[in-house]
Coordinates of C-alpha atoms in Angstrom, one line a residue:
X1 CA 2.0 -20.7 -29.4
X2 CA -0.5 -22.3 -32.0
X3 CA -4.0 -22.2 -29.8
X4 CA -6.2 -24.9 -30.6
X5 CA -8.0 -25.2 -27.2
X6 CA -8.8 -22.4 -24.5
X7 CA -9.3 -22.9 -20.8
X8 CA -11.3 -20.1 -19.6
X9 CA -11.3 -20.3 -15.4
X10 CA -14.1 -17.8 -13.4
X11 CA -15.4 -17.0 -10.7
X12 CA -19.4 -18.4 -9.6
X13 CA -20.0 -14.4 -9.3
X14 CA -18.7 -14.1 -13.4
X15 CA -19.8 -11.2 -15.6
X16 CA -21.3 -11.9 -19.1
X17 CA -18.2 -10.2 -20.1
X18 CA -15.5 -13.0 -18.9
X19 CA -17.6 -15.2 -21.2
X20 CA -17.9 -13.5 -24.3
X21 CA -14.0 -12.7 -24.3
X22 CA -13.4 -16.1 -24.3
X23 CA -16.1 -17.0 -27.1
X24 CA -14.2 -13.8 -29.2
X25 CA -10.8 -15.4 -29.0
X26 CA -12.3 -19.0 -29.7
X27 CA -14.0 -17.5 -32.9
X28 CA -11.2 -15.9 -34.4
X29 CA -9.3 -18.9 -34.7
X30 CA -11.8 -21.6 -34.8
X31 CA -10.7 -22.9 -31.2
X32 CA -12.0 -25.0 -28.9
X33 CA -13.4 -23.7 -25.7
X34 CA -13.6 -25.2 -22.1
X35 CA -15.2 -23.0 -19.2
X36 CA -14.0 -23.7 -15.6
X37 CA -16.3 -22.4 -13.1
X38 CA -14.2 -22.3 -9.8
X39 CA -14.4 -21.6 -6.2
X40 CA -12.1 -22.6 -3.3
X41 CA -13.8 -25.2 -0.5
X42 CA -13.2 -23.9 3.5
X43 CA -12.0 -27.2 5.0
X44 CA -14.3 -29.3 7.4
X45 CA -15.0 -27.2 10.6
X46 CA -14.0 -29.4 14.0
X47 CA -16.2 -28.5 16.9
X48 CA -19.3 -28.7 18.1
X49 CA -22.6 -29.1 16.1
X50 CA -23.7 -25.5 15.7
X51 CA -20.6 -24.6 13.6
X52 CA -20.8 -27.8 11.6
X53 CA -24.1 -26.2 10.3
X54 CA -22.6 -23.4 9.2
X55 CA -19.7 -25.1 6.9
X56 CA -22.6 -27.0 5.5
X57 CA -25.0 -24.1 4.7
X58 CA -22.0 -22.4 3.6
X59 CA -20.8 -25.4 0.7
X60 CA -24.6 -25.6 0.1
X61 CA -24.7 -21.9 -1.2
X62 CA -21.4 -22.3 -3.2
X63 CA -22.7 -25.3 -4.8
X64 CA -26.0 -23.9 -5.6
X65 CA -23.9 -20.7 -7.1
X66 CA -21.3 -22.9 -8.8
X67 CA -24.4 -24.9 -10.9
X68 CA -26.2 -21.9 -11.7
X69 CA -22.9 -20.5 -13.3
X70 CA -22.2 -23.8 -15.1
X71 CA -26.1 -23.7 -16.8
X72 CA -26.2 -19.9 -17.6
X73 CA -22.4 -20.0 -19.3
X74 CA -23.8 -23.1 -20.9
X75 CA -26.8 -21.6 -22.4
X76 CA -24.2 -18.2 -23.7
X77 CA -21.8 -20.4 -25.4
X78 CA -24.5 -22.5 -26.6
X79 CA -25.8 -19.2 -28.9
X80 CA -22.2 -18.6 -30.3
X81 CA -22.1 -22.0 -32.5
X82 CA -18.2 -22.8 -31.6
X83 CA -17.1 -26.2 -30.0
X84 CA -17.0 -26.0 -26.5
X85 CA -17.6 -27.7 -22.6
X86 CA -18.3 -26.2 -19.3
X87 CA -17.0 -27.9 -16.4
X88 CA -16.6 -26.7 -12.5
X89 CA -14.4 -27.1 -9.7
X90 CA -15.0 -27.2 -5.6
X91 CA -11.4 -28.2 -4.2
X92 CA -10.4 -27.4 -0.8
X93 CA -8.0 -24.6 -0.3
X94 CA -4.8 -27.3 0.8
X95 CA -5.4 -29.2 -3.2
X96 CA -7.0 -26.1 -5.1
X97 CA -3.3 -25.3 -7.4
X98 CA -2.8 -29.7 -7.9
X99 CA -6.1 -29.5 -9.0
X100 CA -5.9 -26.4 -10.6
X101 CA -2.9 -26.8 -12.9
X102 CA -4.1 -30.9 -13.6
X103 CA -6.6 -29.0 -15.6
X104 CA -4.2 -26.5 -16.9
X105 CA -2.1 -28.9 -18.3
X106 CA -4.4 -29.9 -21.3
X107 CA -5.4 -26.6 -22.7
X108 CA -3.0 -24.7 -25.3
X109 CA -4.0 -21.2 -23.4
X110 CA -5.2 -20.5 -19.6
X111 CA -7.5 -17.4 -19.6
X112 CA -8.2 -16.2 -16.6
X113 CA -11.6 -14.0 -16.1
X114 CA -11.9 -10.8 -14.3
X115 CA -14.3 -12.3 -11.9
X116 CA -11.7 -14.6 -10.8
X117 CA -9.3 -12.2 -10.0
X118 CA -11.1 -10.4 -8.1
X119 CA -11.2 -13.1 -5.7
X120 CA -8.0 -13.2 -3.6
X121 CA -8.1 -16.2 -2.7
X122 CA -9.0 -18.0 -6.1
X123 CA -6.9 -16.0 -8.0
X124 CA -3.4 -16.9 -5.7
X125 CA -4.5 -20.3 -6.6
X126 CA -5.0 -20.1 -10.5
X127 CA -1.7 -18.1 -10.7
X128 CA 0.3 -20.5 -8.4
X129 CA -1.5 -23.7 -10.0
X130 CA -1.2 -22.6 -13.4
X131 CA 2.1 -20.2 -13.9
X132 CA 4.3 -22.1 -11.3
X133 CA 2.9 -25.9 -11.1
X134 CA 1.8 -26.6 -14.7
X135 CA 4.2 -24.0 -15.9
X136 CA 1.6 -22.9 -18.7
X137 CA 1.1 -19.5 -20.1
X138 CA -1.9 -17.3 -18.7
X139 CA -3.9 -14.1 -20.6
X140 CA -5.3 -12.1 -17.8
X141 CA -8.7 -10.4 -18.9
X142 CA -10.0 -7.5 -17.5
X143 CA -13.3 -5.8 -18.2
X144 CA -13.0 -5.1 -21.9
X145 CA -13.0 -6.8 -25.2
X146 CA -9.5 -9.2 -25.8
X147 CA -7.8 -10.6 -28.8
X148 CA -5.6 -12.8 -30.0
X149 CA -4.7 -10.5 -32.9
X150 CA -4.0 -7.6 -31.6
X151 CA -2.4 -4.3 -33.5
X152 CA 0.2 -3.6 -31.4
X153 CA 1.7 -4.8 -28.4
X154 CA 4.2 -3.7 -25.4
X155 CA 6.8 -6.6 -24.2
X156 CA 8.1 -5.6 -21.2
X157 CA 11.6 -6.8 -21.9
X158 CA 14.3 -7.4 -19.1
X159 CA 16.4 -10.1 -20.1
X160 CA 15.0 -13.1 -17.8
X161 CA 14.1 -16.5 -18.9
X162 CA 10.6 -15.7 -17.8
X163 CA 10.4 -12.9 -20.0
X164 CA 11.9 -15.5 -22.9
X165 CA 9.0 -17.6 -22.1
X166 CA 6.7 -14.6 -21.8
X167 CA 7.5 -14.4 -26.1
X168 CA 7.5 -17.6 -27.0
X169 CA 4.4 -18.3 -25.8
X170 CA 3.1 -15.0 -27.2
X171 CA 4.5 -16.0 -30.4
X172 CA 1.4 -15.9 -32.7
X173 CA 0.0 -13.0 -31.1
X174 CA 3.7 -11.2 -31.8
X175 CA 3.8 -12.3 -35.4
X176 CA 0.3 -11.0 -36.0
X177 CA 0.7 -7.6 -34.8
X178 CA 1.3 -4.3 -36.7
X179 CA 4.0 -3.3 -34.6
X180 CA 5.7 -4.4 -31.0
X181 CA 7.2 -2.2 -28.8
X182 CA 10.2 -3.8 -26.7
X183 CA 9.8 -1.6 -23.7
X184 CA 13.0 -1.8 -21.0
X185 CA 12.4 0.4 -17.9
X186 CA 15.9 1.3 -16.3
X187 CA 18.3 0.2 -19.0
X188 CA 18.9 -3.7 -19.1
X189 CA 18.6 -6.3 -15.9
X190 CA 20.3 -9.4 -17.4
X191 CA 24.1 -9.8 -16.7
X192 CA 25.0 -11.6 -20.0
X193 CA 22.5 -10.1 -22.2
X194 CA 24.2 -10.0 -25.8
X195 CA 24.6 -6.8 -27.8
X196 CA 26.2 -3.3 -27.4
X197 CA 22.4 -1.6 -27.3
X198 CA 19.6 -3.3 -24.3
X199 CA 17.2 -4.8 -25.7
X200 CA 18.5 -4.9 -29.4
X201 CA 19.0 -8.7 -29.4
X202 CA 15.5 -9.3 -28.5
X203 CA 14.6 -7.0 -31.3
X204 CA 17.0 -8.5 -33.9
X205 CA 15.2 -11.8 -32.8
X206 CA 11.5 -10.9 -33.4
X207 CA 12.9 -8.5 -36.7
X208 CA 14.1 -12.0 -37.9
X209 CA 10.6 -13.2 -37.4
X210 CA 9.4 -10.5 -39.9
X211 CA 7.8 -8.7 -36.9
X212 CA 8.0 -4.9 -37.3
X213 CA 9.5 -3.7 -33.8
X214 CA 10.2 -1.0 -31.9
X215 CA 12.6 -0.3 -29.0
X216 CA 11.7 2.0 -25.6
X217 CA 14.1 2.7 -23.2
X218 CA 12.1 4.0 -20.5
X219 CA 13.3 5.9 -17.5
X220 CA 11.2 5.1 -14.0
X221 CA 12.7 8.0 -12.1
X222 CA 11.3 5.9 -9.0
X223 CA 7.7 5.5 -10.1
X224 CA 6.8 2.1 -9.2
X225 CA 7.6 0.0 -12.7
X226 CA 4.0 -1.5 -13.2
X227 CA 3.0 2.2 -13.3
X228 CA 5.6 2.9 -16.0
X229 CA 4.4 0.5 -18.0
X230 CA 0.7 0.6 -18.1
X231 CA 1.3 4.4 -18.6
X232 CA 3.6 3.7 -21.7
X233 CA 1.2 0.9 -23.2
X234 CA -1.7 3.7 -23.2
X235 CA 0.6 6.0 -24.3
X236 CA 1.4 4.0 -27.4
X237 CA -2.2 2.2 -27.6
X238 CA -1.1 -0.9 -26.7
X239 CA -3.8 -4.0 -27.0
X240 CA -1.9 -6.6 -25.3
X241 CA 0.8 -6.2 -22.9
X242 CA 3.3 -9.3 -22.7
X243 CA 5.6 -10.1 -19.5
X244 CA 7.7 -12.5 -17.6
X245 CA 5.4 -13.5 -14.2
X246 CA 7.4 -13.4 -10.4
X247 CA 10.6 -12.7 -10.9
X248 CA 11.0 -13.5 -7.0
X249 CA 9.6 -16.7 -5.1
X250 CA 6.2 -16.8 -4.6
X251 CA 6.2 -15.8 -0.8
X252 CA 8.2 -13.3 -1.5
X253 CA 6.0 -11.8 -4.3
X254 CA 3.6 -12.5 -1.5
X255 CA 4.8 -10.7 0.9
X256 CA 6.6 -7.5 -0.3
X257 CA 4.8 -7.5 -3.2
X258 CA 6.4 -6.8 -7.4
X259 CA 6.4 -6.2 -10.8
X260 CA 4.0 -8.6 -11.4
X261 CA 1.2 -8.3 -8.1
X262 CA 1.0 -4.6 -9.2
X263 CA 0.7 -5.4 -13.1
X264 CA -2.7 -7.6 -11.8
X265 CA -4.1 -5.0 -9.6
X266 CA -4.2 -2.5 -11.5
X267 CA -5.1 -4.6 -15.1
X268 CA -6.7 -2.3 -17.7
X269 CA -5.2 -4.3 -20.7
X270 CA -4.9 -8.2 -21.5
X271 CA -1.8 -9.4 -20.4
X272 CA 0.0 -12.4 -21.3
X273 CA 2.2 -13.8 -18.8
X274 CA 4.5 -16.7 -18.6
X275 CA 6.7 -18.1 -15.3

């Protein structure tokens, strides 16, 4: 994936923090930057006057927060000297993914901040909007410095298309690295995967890319997988960690939760996902 313009999406409530990430991974390659401030609309309130008022007082607050947002991210970015817009969003809940991934759709990269995901409701929409409808590439950021060069990396590898997508959208980041660990957690998952060994097509793929991998075979012995592997990719000192997103429907993920609801609530590391 060759970035050339960054969507960064947060919350009103954003950290300094969700900000600067995105200014560090513009600066290192030069890219442009667009900041979404975003918040989900309640719909219209039918009933009597009383709770009218209180939809309106309500929007008028989330307005008010959504424009103060928009000037103080305006006035950081300003001070880093890179290109760059900020921009905000108010849809109500029933349009928030159209209008979500419509914006999605013209950036190279989706970041999403840590302030957004810890808003439920926003952050089913930014993942549905972006991974599912505009079938773009996310970086999840939590708390802590990213980069789009990072030293070493942990693909979770199991054989799915998503995971495919998961690294070739992760491409440059793959290519830049000092080493990438191809991580399988109980053996191989795809029926028709090629190759005696799991896994060693993948490798044989990125070795051909002049990548310098390495090949875990990883044993849950029932711990949850997420756990496995955000144990493993401090274990190896992983940077980034890249995976296929939702192996299952969304309701399902929804409902009986996965791989990839546990992988977000429990981020420690930037992770690069792809549906």
């Amino acid at each position: 994936m060759d970035v050339r313009s960054i969507l960064l999406v947060i919350a009103p409530t954003a950290s300094k923090i969700d900000v600067q990430n995105a200014l560090t991974l513009a600066a290192e390659a030069n890219d442009h930057l667009a900041v979404l401030v975003a918040a989900i609309a309640d719909p219209p309130t039918i009933g009597d006057y009383p709770v009218g008022e209180v939809w309106l007082d309500k929007r008028d607050r989330d307005l008010a927060s959504i424009e103060s947002e928009v000037l103080r991210c305006t006035e950081q970015c300003a001070l880093a000297g890179l290109s760059f817009e900020v921009d905000s969003i108010y849809p109500e809940r029933a349009w928030a993914d159209a209008a979500i991934a419509a914006r999605a759709l013209c950036f190279d990269l989706v970041l999403i901040g840590s302030s957004a995901l810890r808003d439920p409701e926003l952050k089913r929409s930014l993942l549905s909007g972006v991974l599912f409808d505009a079938g773009q590439p996310v970086m999840l950021l939590p708390d802590r410095l990213a980069t789009l060069r990072p030293k070493k990396i942990l693909l979770a590898w199991d054989g799915t298309i998503r995971a495919g997508r998961a690294v070739r959208a992760a491409h440059d980041n793959l290519v830049a690295a000092n080493e990438v660990h191809v991580v399988l957690v109980d053996g191989p998952h795809a029926r028709f995967e090629s190759g005696d060994e799991p896994g060693a097509a993948m490798a044989n793929y990125l070795a051909h890319h002049g990548i310098n991998v390495v090949v875990d075979r990883i044993a849950s012995c029932g711990r949850p997988i997420a756990d496995v592997l955000v144990r493993h990719a401090a274990e190896i000192g992983a940077d980034l960690i890249v995976m296929g997103a939702y192996g299952h429907s969304r309701l399902r993920e929804r409902i009986f939760g996965g791989v990839t609801r546990a992988m977000i609530d429990q981020l420690k590391l930037p992770v690069l996902m792809a549906h």
